[in-house]
Amino acid sequence: MTSAATTALTGDDRRHTRRGDSGSSPKEVFAAGWPEWRMPLLFMLCLAAFGLSFYPALIAVIIILFNRWRHDKYDFIFMLTIFFGEYGFTSKTQTFIFMSDIALALSALLWIFYRRPPLLSKMLVLFCVYIGGLVFIATRSIESMSIQLLTMRMYFAILYIIVPVAVFSGIKFDIRVFFRKAIIFTIIIAAFYIADSLIISGNFFVPNTFIYGNVVSRFYDLYWQPLSFSPFRKYPPGLYIAMLAIYPAAKYYTLRWWQWLIICGGLLVTFTFSVIIAYVVVYMFLVVKPAKILKYSAIVAFACVSVYFIDGMLPVAKEDTFDNVSRLRIKSSVDQILELRKAVDDEDIARFASGRMAQAIPKFELVAHEGRQAFGLGFLHREKTKINRYIITNEYYTDISQNIEVATGIEIVPAQIYVTIGYVGLALHVIVFVLLYLMVRKLRGSVYVLSVLCANVITGLGGFAGLITPTGLYLVSLSIAAVLLSNRKEVWGRAWRE
């Protein structure tokens, strides 16, 4: 453990500690000294500069990575994962290649050459079956395999589990230090989100989150309106990392009010109801005892109703897709669910889920028309697929300039999986991740893996993260690796010595 990670609690902190989830270890008030914040903050600022196409910053990013490799493996694995996953900081615009491809190649090499304990070997067999099954299903599509691999490789990102395991090979691993790092990176990124949305009003600290019109913010041509006091919607990829902090915040650490304020503020300025509700639901299930569920449910219900009416009083925001949406996107999301009961035709249903059903309905119809319910249409690519029968005119879009599209790209992960690989592939996908969790279920801290899986599944219903993208799969991989490494004697057996 690094010296920074062993910062002692103050007297006040000790007085405020309480029992953890098992009742055998104290839940500490989260306190981190400047040495713990310094390098993560410097790295994230340098990565933001690189994301603004200031290419000399890449040198600083690489130097910091090498420094953390030598001095703090916990910092290193978080930084490396953010660098590989991009998470709204960088994009192919700056790197010219998908960093996830480098991560996949590195993962494949490590699986081949790393000396694995039996449990990891079982996981490798499971992944081989999964990949083999996806390839077999892909052969049933009329799309060429070379095109399908461009999309299929995203599903392979779960192989990343081996990277953190290899990084900590032969090194003592303390899961509490890992949890501390997860909270530190979450708070830093949440602060960046608040600054970008409420002060900068644009893309600066997290420079590659989505902007309508595919505008790119560069250091010499910034997309911003500083001090305009007009809240700017920051899409949530940067805060996917918070999935790794939910469990520690619920079970191991008591966060101070200002830390909660930053995290909650960062989530709120995403104006993304599906992500916010996912994190709240997972946190509540972790922190609320069964006997108090009714009490807390009433409190949450009252808070939700209050926010619903407050959102209704705020000015509406006009989006490029469907009708006006409420400023916080909470009232409009709830209204869509209520109005679904009045739906009389496909056009009414298409408006559900902020228009996501408009993406799904014609693609479901094409799957049925093609008789491909079992194996789907294949791993189609939104730009490179040229098969005429898989290029559709989507009559449910209000913007007719965008209604001609390839029959893929549904922002509801289960629906996208079904269209891609059918109900056979969807069943395979679910079974693989259930088995993956069952492999670690008996290890200490396995609930951590479950919390990250659940957060991914719920956010995936809104088209964010999910278990078919590197951004979601890297976080699941980190959670599994952390549990494996914290149970070394059980996983590695007598071969491991402290």
GROMACS .gro file of C-alpha atoms in nm, residues 41-413:
model
  373
   41LEU     CA    1  -0.615   1.537  -1.088
   42LEU     CA    2  -0.303   1.611  -1.294
   43PHE     CA    3  -0.367   1.309  -1.516
   44MET     CA    4  -0.732   1.401  -1.578
   45LEU     CA    5  -0.634   1.761  -1.665
   46CYS     CA    6  -0.367   1.640  -1.908
   47LEU     CA    7  -0.612   1.393  -2.062
   48ALA     CA    8  -0.865   1.674  -2.102
   49ALA     CA    9  -0.601   1.886  -2.277
   50PHE     CA   10  -0.524   1.597  -2.512
   51GLY     CA   11  -0.897   1.557  -2.571
   52LEU     CA   12  -0.903   1.920  -2.684
   53SER     CA   13  -0.656   1.816  -2.956
   54PHE     CA   14  -0.360   1.971  -2.774
   55TYR     CA   15  -0.131   1.688  -2.875
   56PRO     CA   16   0.174   1.773  -2.658
   57ALA     CA   17  -0.045   1.680  -2.360
   58LEU     CA   18  -0.021   1.317  -2.473
   59ILE     CA   19   0.344   1.320  -2.366
   60ALA     CA   20   0.240   1.423  -2.016
   61VAL     CA   21  -0.030   1.154  -2.013
   62ILE     CA   22   0.224   0.883  -2.101
   63ILE     CA   23   0.479   1.013  -1.848
   64ILE     CA   24   0.218   1.008  -1.572
   65LEU     CA   25   0.114   0.655  -1.667
   66PHE     CA   26   0.475   0.536  -1.641
   67ASN     CA   27   0.515   0.717  -1.310
   68ARG     CA   28   0.203   0.557  -1.166
   69TRP     CA   29   0.311   0.217  -1.297
   70ARG     CA   30   0.624   0.248  -1.086
   71HIS     CA   31   0.479   0.412  -0.777
   72ASP     CA   32   0.106   0.342  -0.749
   73LYS     CA   33  -0.053   0.053  -0.935
   74TYR     CA   34  -0.401   0.155  -0.817
   75ASP     CA   35  -0.374   0.495  -0.983
   76PHE     CA   36  -0.224   0.329  -1.287
   77ILE     CA   37  -0.506   0.083  -1.351
   78PHE     CA   38  -0.774   0.353  -1.320
   79MET     CA   39  -0.581   0.588  -1.548
   80LEU     CA   40  -0.513   0.314  -1.802
   81THR     CA   41  -0.878   0.211  -1.807
   82ILE     CA   42  -0.998   0.568  -1.859
   83PHE     CA   43  -0.737   0.613  -2.133
   84PHE     CA   44  -0.847   0.293  -2.310
   85GLY     CA   45  -1.220   0.356  -2.261
   86GLU     CA   46  -1.207   0.729  -2.352
   87TYR     CA   47  -1.516   0.803  -2.136
   88GLY     CA   48  -1.584   1.138  -2.298
   89PHE     CA   49  -1.230   1.269  -2.251
   90THR     CA   50  -1.078   1.158  -2.581
   91SER     CA   51  -1.203   1.009  -2.905
   92LYS     CA   52  -1.077   0.874  -3.235
   93THR     CA   53  -1.050   1.239  -3.343
   94GLN     CA   54  -0.737   1.269  -3.129
   95THR     CA   55  -0.603   0.913  -3.120
   96PHE     CA   56  -0.680   0.824  -3.486
   97ILE     CA   57  -0.746   0.466  -3.372
   98PHE     CA   58  -0.987   0.309  -3.128
   99MET     CA   59  -0.798   0.273  -2.801
  100SER     CA   60  -1.027  -0.020  -2.720
  101ASP     CA   61  -0.852  -0.214  -2.997
  102ILE     CA   62  -0.518  -0.174  -2.819
  103ALA     CA   63  -0.683  -0.285  -2.495
  104LEU     CA   64  -0.828  -0.590  -2.671
  105ALA     CA   65  -0.492  -0.687  -2.820
  106LEU     CA   66  -0.322  -0.643  -2.482
  107SER     CA   67  -0.592  -0.852  -2.314
  108ALA     CA   68  -0.560  -1.133  -2.569
  109LEU     CA   69  -0.181  -1.148  -2.525
  110LEU     CA   70  -0.209  -1.156  -2.147
  111TRP     CA   71  -0.465  -1.437  -2.157
  112ILE     CA   72  -0.220  -1.636  -2.368
  113PHE     CA   73   0.098  -1.573  -2.170
  114TYR     CA   74  -0.017  -1.499  -1.813
  115ARG     CA   75   0.004  -1.796  -1.577
  116ARG     CA   76  -0.358  -1.834  -1.470
  117PRO     CA   77  -0.506  -1.991  -1.156
  118PRO     CA   78  -0.787  -2.245  -1.212
  119LEU     CA   79  -1.070  -1.993  -1.168
  120LEU     CA   80  -0.929  -1.764  -1.436
  121SER     CA   81  -0.883  -2.065  -1.665
  122LYS     CA   82  -1.252  -2.145  -1.619
  123MET     CA   83  -1.336  -1.786  -1.709
  124LEU     CA   84  -1.124  -1.814  -2.021
  125VAL     CA   85  -1.317  -2.126  -2.125
  126LEU     CA   86  -1.642  -1.934  -2.071
  127PHE     CA   87  -1.516  -1.643  -2.281
  128CYS     CA   88  -1.405  -1.877  -2.559
  129VAL     CA   89  -1.753  -2.032  -2.566
  130TYR     CA   90  -1.906  -1.683  -2.571
  131ILE     CA   91  -1.684  -1.558  -2.850
  132GLY     CA   92  -1.725  -1.881  -3.044
  133GLY     CA   93  -2.103  -1.856  -3.007
  134LEU     CA   94  -2.105  -1.497  -3.131
  135VAL     CA   95  -1.890  -1.589  -3.431
  136PHE     CA   96  -2.118  -1.884  -3.513
  137ILE     CA   97  -2.426  -1.662  -3.496
  138ALA     CA   98  -2.250  -1.404  -3.714
  139THR     CA   99  -2.196  -1.669  -3.984
  140ARG     CA  100  -2.575  -1.693  -4.016
  141SER     CA  101  -2.594  -1.332  -4.133
  142ILE     CA  102  -2.564  -1.225  -4.495
  143GLU     CA  103  -2.327  -0.945  -4.393
  144SER     CA  104  -1.958  -1.016  -4.448
  145MET     CA  105  -1.756  -1.127  -4.146
  146SER     CA  106  -1.503  -0.849  -4.203
  147ILE     CA  107  -1.777  -0.589  -4.151
  148GLN     CA  108  -1.934  -0.774  -3.858
  149LEU     CA  109  -1.604  -0.797  -3.670
  150LEU     CA  110  -1.596  -0.417  -3.649
  151THR     CA  111  -1.898  -0.429  -3.418
  152MET     CA  112  -1.848  -0.776  -3.270
  153ARG     CA  113  -1.511  -0.687  -3.121
  154MET     CA  114  -1.684  -0.447  -2.881
  155TYR     CA  115  -1.849  -0.748  -2.714
  156PHE     CA  116  -1.503  -0.897  -2.652
  157ALA     CA  117  -1.401  -0.617  -2.414
  158ILE     CA  118  -1.487  -0.838  -2.114
  159LEU     CA  119  -1.146  -1.000  -2.175
  160TYR     CA  120  -1.004  -0.690  -2.004
  161ILE     CA  121  -1.040  -0.873  -1.670
  162ILE     CA  122  -0.688  -1.008  -1.716
  163VAL     CA  123  -0.524  -0.663  -1.740
  164PRO     CA  124  -0.571  -0.548  -1.377
  165VAL     CA  125  -0.495  -0.902  -1.259
  166ALA     CA  126  -0.163  -0.896  -1.447
  167VAL     CA  127  -0.083  -0.542  -1.328
  168PHE     CA  128  -0.101  -0.660  -0.967
  169SER     CA  129   0.078  -0.987  -1.033
  170GLY     CA  130   0.294  -1.069  -0.731
  171ILE     CA  131   0.190  -0.748  -0.552
  172LYS     CA  132  -0.025  -0.728  -0.243
  173PHE     CA  133  -0.370  -0.593  -0.325
  174ASP     CA  134  -0.585  -0.396  -0.080
  175ILE     CA  135  -0.941  -0.360  -0.205
  176ARG     CA  136  -1.000  -0.065   0.031
  177VAL     CA  137  -0.730   0.133  -0.147
  178PHE     CA  138  -0.895   0.038  -0.478
  179PHE     CA  139  -1.227   0.167  -0.341
  180ARG     CA  140  -1.062   0.493  -0.232
  181LYS     CA  141  -0.927   0.546  -0.583
  182ALA     CA  142  -1.271   0.481  -0.733
  183ILE     CA  143  -1.422   0.753  -0.512
  184ILE     CA  144  -1.138   0.999  -0.582
  185PHE     CA  145  -1.166   0.964  -0.960
  186THR     CA  146  -1.545   0.988  -0.937
  187ILE     CA  147  -1.531   1.313  -0.739
  188ILE     CA  148  -1.274   1.467  -0.976
  189ILE     CA  149  -1.476   1.381  -1.286
  190ALA     CA  150  -1.802   1.495  -1.124
  191ALA     CA  151  -1.637   1.830  -1.046
  192PHE     CA  152  -1.532   1.854  -1.412
  193TYR     CA  153  -1.893   1.792  -1.515
  194ILE     CA  154  -2.021   2.067  -1.288
  195ALA     CA  155  -1.760   2.311  -1.419
  196ASP     CA  156  -1.837   2.228  -1.782
  197SER     CA  157  -2.214   2.250  -1.741
  198LEU     CA  158  -2.263   2.542  -1.503
  199ILE     CA  159  -1.951   2.756  -1.549
  200ILE     CA  160  -1.800   2.678  -1.890
  201SER     CA  161  -2.132   2.584  -2.055
  202GLY     CA  162  -1.957   2.363  -2.305
  203ASN     CA  163  -1.696   2.092  -2.356
  204PHE     CA  164  -1.369   2.180  -2.184
  205PHE     CA  165  -1.277   1.960  -1.887
  206VAL     CA  166  -1.454   1.660  -2.041
  207PRO     CA  167  -1.416   1.769  -2.401
  208ASN     CA  168  -1.556   1.480  -2.605
  209THR     CA  169  -1.904   1.422  -2.469
  210PHE     CA  170  -2.176   1.425  -2.733
  211ILE     CA  171  -2.295   1.755  -2.883
  212TYR     CA  172  -2.580   1.772  -3.134
  213GLY     CA  173  -2.444   1.831  -3.481
  214ASN     CA  174  -2.129   1.630  -3.396
  215VAL     CA  175  -1.943   1.947  -3.304
  216VAL     CA  176  -1.589   1.891  -3.174
  217SER     CA  177  -1.437   2.121  -2.913
  218ARG     CA  178  -1.067   2.199  -2.971
  219PHE     CA  179  -0.828   2.414  -2.773
  220TYR     CA  180  -0.810   2.661  -3.061
  221ASP     CA  181  -1.184   2.646  -3.131
  222LEU     CA  182  -1.362   2.581  -2.802
  223TYR     CA  183  -1.728   2.492  -2.783
  224TRP     CA  184  -1.824   2.697  -2.478
  225GLN     CA  185  -2.017   2.993  -2.344
  226PRO     CA  186  -1.838   3.075  -2.017
  227LEU     CA  187  -2.042   3.244  -1.745
  228SER     CA  188  -2.353   3.240  -1.963
  229PHE     CA  189  -2.543   3.087  -1.668
  230SER     CA  190  -2.716   2.857  -1.914
  231PRO     CA  191  -2.682   2.494  -1.793
  232PHE     CA  192  -2.526   2.281  -2.062
  233ARG     CA  193  -2.625   1.915  -2.086
  234LYS     CA  194  -2.319   1.695  -2.040
  235TYR     CA  195  -2.378   1.342  -2.161
  236PRO     CA  196  -2.274   1.089  -1.894
  237PRO     CA  197  -1.984   0.871  -2.030
  238GLY     CA  198  -1.731   1.034  -1.797
  239LEU     CA  199  -1.939   0.943  -1.495
  240TYR     CA  200  -1.973   0.575  -1.583
  241ILE     CA  201  -1.670   0.544  -1.356
  242ALA     CA  202  -1.905   0.619  -1.064
  243MET     CA  203  -2.036   0.263  -1.098
  244LEU     CA  204  -1.715   0.154  -0.926
  245ALA     CA  205  -1.777   0.396  -0.637
  246ILE     CA  206  -2.139   0.306  -0.551
  247TYR     CA  207  -2.055  -0.003  -0.347
  248PRO     CA  208  -1.768   0.151  -0.147
  249ALA     CA  209  -1.977   0.461  -0.076
  250ALA     CA  210  -2.259   0.241   0.050
  251LYS     CA  211  -2.062  -0.017   0.245
  252TYR     CA  212  -1.713   0.105   0.334
  253TYR     CA  213  -1.699   0.485   0.348
  254THR     CA  214  -1.915   0.767   0.476
  255LEU     CA  215  -1.880   1.058   0.238
  256ARG     CA  216  -1.890   1.417   0.363
  257TRP     CA  217  -2.168   1.650   0.252
  258TRP     CA  218  -1.949   1.838   0.004
  259GLN     CA  219  -1.835   1.512  -0.156
  260TRP     CA  220  -2.195   1.403  -0.202
  261LEU     CA  221  -2.278   1.750  -0.335
  262ILE     CA  222  -2.012   1.720  -0.605
  263ILE     CA  223  -2.108   1.366  -0.707
  264CYS     CA  224  -2.481   1.436  -0.712
  265GLY     CA  225  -2.425   1.769  -0.889
  266GLY     CA  226  -2.215   1.598  -1.153
  267LEU     CA  227  -2.487   1.340  -1.214
  268LEU     CA  228  -2.764   1.599  -1.226
  269VAL     CA  229  -2.596   1.805  -1.498
  270THR     CA  230  -2.600   1.500  -1.725
  271PHE     CA  231  -2.979   1.551  -1.737
  272THR     CA  232  -2.994   1.177  -1.803
  273PHE     CA  233  -3.274   1.020  -1.602
  274SER     CA  234  -3.186   0.658  -1.683
  275VAL     CA  235  -2.829   0.692  -1.551
  276ILE     CA  236  -2.929   0.885  -1.238
  277ILE     CA  237  -3.204   0.639  -1.147
  278ALA     CA  238  -2.969   0.344  -1.207
  279TYR     CA  239  -2.715   0.475  -0.958
  280VAL     CA  240  -2.982   0.568  -0.703
  281VAL     CA  241  -3.150   0.226  -0.726
  282VAL     CA  242  -2.825   0.033  -0.687
  283TYR     CA  243  -2.712   0.253  -0.398
  284MET     CA  244  -3.045   0.222  -0.218
  285PHE     CA  245  -3.046  -0.157  -0.245
  286LEU     CA  246  -2.696  -0.165  -0.098
  287VAL     CA  247  -2.750   0.076   0.188
  288VAL     CA  248  -3.109   0.021   0.298
  289LYS     CA  249  -3.181  -0.264   0.537
  290PRO     CA  250  -3.491  -0.473   0.448
  291ALA     CA  251  -3.669  -0.357   0.763
  292LYS     CA  252  -3.636   0.006   0.655
  293ILE     CA  253  -3.725  -0.033   0.287
  294LEU     CA  254  -4.079   0.097   0.340
  295LYS     CA  255  -3.956   0.405   0.528
  296TYR     CA  256  -3.693   0.494   0.270
  297SER     CA  257  -3.928   0.416  -0.019
  298ALA     CA  258  -4.169   0.677   0.116
  299ILE     CA  259  -3.888   0.933   0.146
  300VAL     CA  260  -3.767   0.860  -0.208
  301ALA     CA  261  -4.123   0.875  -0.344
  302PHE     CA  262  -4.179   1.215  -0.180
  303ALA     CA  263  -3.847   1.343  -0.318
  304CYS     CA  264  -3.929   1.217  -0.667
  305VAL     CA  265  -4.272   1.379  -0.666
  306SER     CA  266  -4.118   1.707  -0.550
  307VAL     CA  267  -3.852   1.700  -0.821
  308TYR     CA  268  -4.118   1.608  -1.080
  309PHE     CA  269  -4.317   1.925  -1.008
  310ILE     CA  270  -4.006   2.143  -0.980
  311ASP     CA  271  -3.892   2.013  -1.321
  312GLY     CA  272  -4.234   2.097  -1.460
  313MET     CA  273  -4.194   2.461  -1.356
  314LEU     CA  274  -3.858   2.503  -1.528
  315PRO     CA  275  -3.831   2.620  -1.892
  316VAL     CA  276  -3.846   2.333  -2.140
  317ALA     CA  277  -3.549   2.238  -2.354
  318LYS     CA  278  -3.587   2.181  -2.727
  319GLU     CA  279  -3.408   1.875  -2.863
  320ASP     CA  280  -3.342   1.765  -3.216
  321THR     CA  281  -3.544   1.445  -3.200
  322PHE     CA  282  -3.895   1.461  -3.062
  323ASP     CA  283  -4.104   1.708  -2.868
  324ASN     CA  284  -3.987   1.952  -2.608
  325VAL     CA  285  -3.848   1.785  -2.299
  326SER     CA  286  -3.841   1.915  -1.944
  327ARG     CA  287  -3.521   2.084  -1.834
  328LEU     CA  288  -3.413   1.805  -1.597
  329ARG     CA  289  -3.567   1.537  -1.822
  330ILE     CA  290  -3.744   1.386  -1.520
  331LYS     CA  291  -4.099   1.513  -1.578
  332SER     CA  292  -4.085   1.435  -1.950
  333SER     CA  293  -3.953   1.082  -1.881
  334VAL     CA  294  -4.232   1.011  -1.632
  335ASP     CA  295  -4.493   1.163  -1.863
  336GLN     CA  296  -4.385   0.930  -2.142
  337ILE     CA  297  -4.451   0.629  -1.921
  338LEU     CA  298  -4.793   0.764  -1.818
  339GLU     CA  299  -4.889   0.846  -2.176
  340LEU     CA  300  -4.789   0.498  -2.294
  341ARG     CA  301  -5.118   0.370  -2.149
  342LYS     CA  302  -5.304   0.589  -2.401
  343ALA     CA  303  -5.107   0.463  -2.699
  344VAL     CA  304  -5.335   0.361  -2.985
  345ASP     CA  305  -5.086   0.293  -3.262
  346ASP     CA  306  -4.716   0.244  -3.339
  347GLU     CA  307  -4.653   0.618  -3.366
  348ASP     CA  308  -4.763   0.668  -3.006
  349ILE     CA  309  -4.540   0.384  -2.889
  350ALA     CA  310  -4.251   0.522  -3.097
  351ARG     CA  311  -4.243   0.834  -2.882
  352PHE     CA  312  -4.176   0.628  -2.571
  353ALA     CA  313  -3.832   0.642  -2.404
  354SER     CA  314  -3.733   0.973  -2.567
  355GLY     CA  315  -3.788   0.824  -2.911
  356ARG     CA  316  -3.584   0.510  -2.854
  357MET     CA  317  -3.882   0.293  -2.947
  358ALA     CA  318  -3.885   0.480  -3.280
  359GLN     CA  319  -3.539   0.333  -3.335
  360ALA     CA  320  -3.651  -0.015  -3.235
  361ILE     CA  321  -3.992  -0.071  -3.396
  362PRO     CA  322  -3.892  -0.075  -3.766
  363LYS     CA  323  -3.590  -0.294  -3.686
  364PHE     CA  324  -3.807  -0.541  -3.498
  365GLU     CA  325  -4.037  -0.546  -3.799
  366LEU     CA  326  -3.745  -0.615  -4.033
  367VAL     CA  327  -3.623  -0.902  -3.812
  368ALA     CA  328  -3.972  -1.054  -3.825
  369HIS     CA  329  -4.003  -0.996  -4.200
  370GLU     CA  330  -3.668  -1.166  -4.259
  371GLY     CA  331  -3.763  -1.452  -4.027
  372ARG     CA  332  -3.443  -1.397  -3.830
  373GLN     CA  333  -3.584  -1.389  -3.476
  374ALA     CA  334  -3.350  -1.669  -3.367
  375PHE     CA  335  -3.018  -1.531  -3.490
  376GLY     CA  336  -3.086  -1.166  -3.571
  377LEU     CA  337  -2.959  -0.960  -3.861
  378GLY     CA  338  -2.594  -0.986  -3.764
  379PHE     CA  339  -2.341  -0.733  -3.642
  380LEU     CA  340  -2.433  -0.459  -3.887
  381HIS     CA  341  -2.227  -0.141  -3.901
  382ARG     CA  342  -2.402   0.196  -3.916
  383GLU     CA  343  -2.162   0.332  -4.178
  384LYS     CA  344  -2.001   0.037  -4.353
  385THR     CA  345  -2.301  -0.193  -4.406
  386LYS     CA  346  -2.421  -0.142  -4.765
  387ILE     CA  347  -2.672  -0.426  -4.804
  388ASN     CA  348  -2.984  -0.265  -4.949
  389ARG     CA  349  -3.232  -0.488  -4.768
  390TYR     CA  350  -3.081  -0.378  -4.434
  391ILE     CA  351  -3.100  -0.008  -4.513
  392ILE     CA  352  -3.441   0.116  -4.404
  393THR     CA  353  -3.651   0.430  -4.416
  394ASN     CA  354  -3.761   0.496  -4.061
  395GLU     CA  355  -4.101   0.662  -4.083
  396TYR     CA  356  -4.114   0.719  -3.708
  397TYR     CA  357  -3.843   0.987  -3.708
  398THR     CA  358  -3.964   1.345  -3.717
  399ASP     CA  359  -3.639   1.460  -3.880
  400ILE     CA  360  -3.675   1.321  -4.232
  401SER     CA  361  -3.315   1.411  -4.313
  402GLN     CA  362  -3.207   1.127  -4.081
  403ASN     CA  363  -3.474   0.867  -4.154
  404ILE     CA  364  -3.265   0.655  -4.391
  405GLU     CA  365  -3.043   0.431  -4.181
  406VAL     CA  366  -2.892   0.088  -4.139
  407ALA     CA  367  -3.110  -0.146  -3.931
  408THR     CA  368  -2.900  -0.117  -3.617
  409GLY     CA  369  -2.818   0.148  -3.356
  410ILE     CA  370  -3.096   0.106  -3.097
  411GLU     CA  371  -3.033   0.295  -2.773
  412ILE     CA  372  -3.186   0.014  -2.567
  413VAL     CA  373  -2.919  -0.250  -2.511
   0.00000   0.00000   0.00000
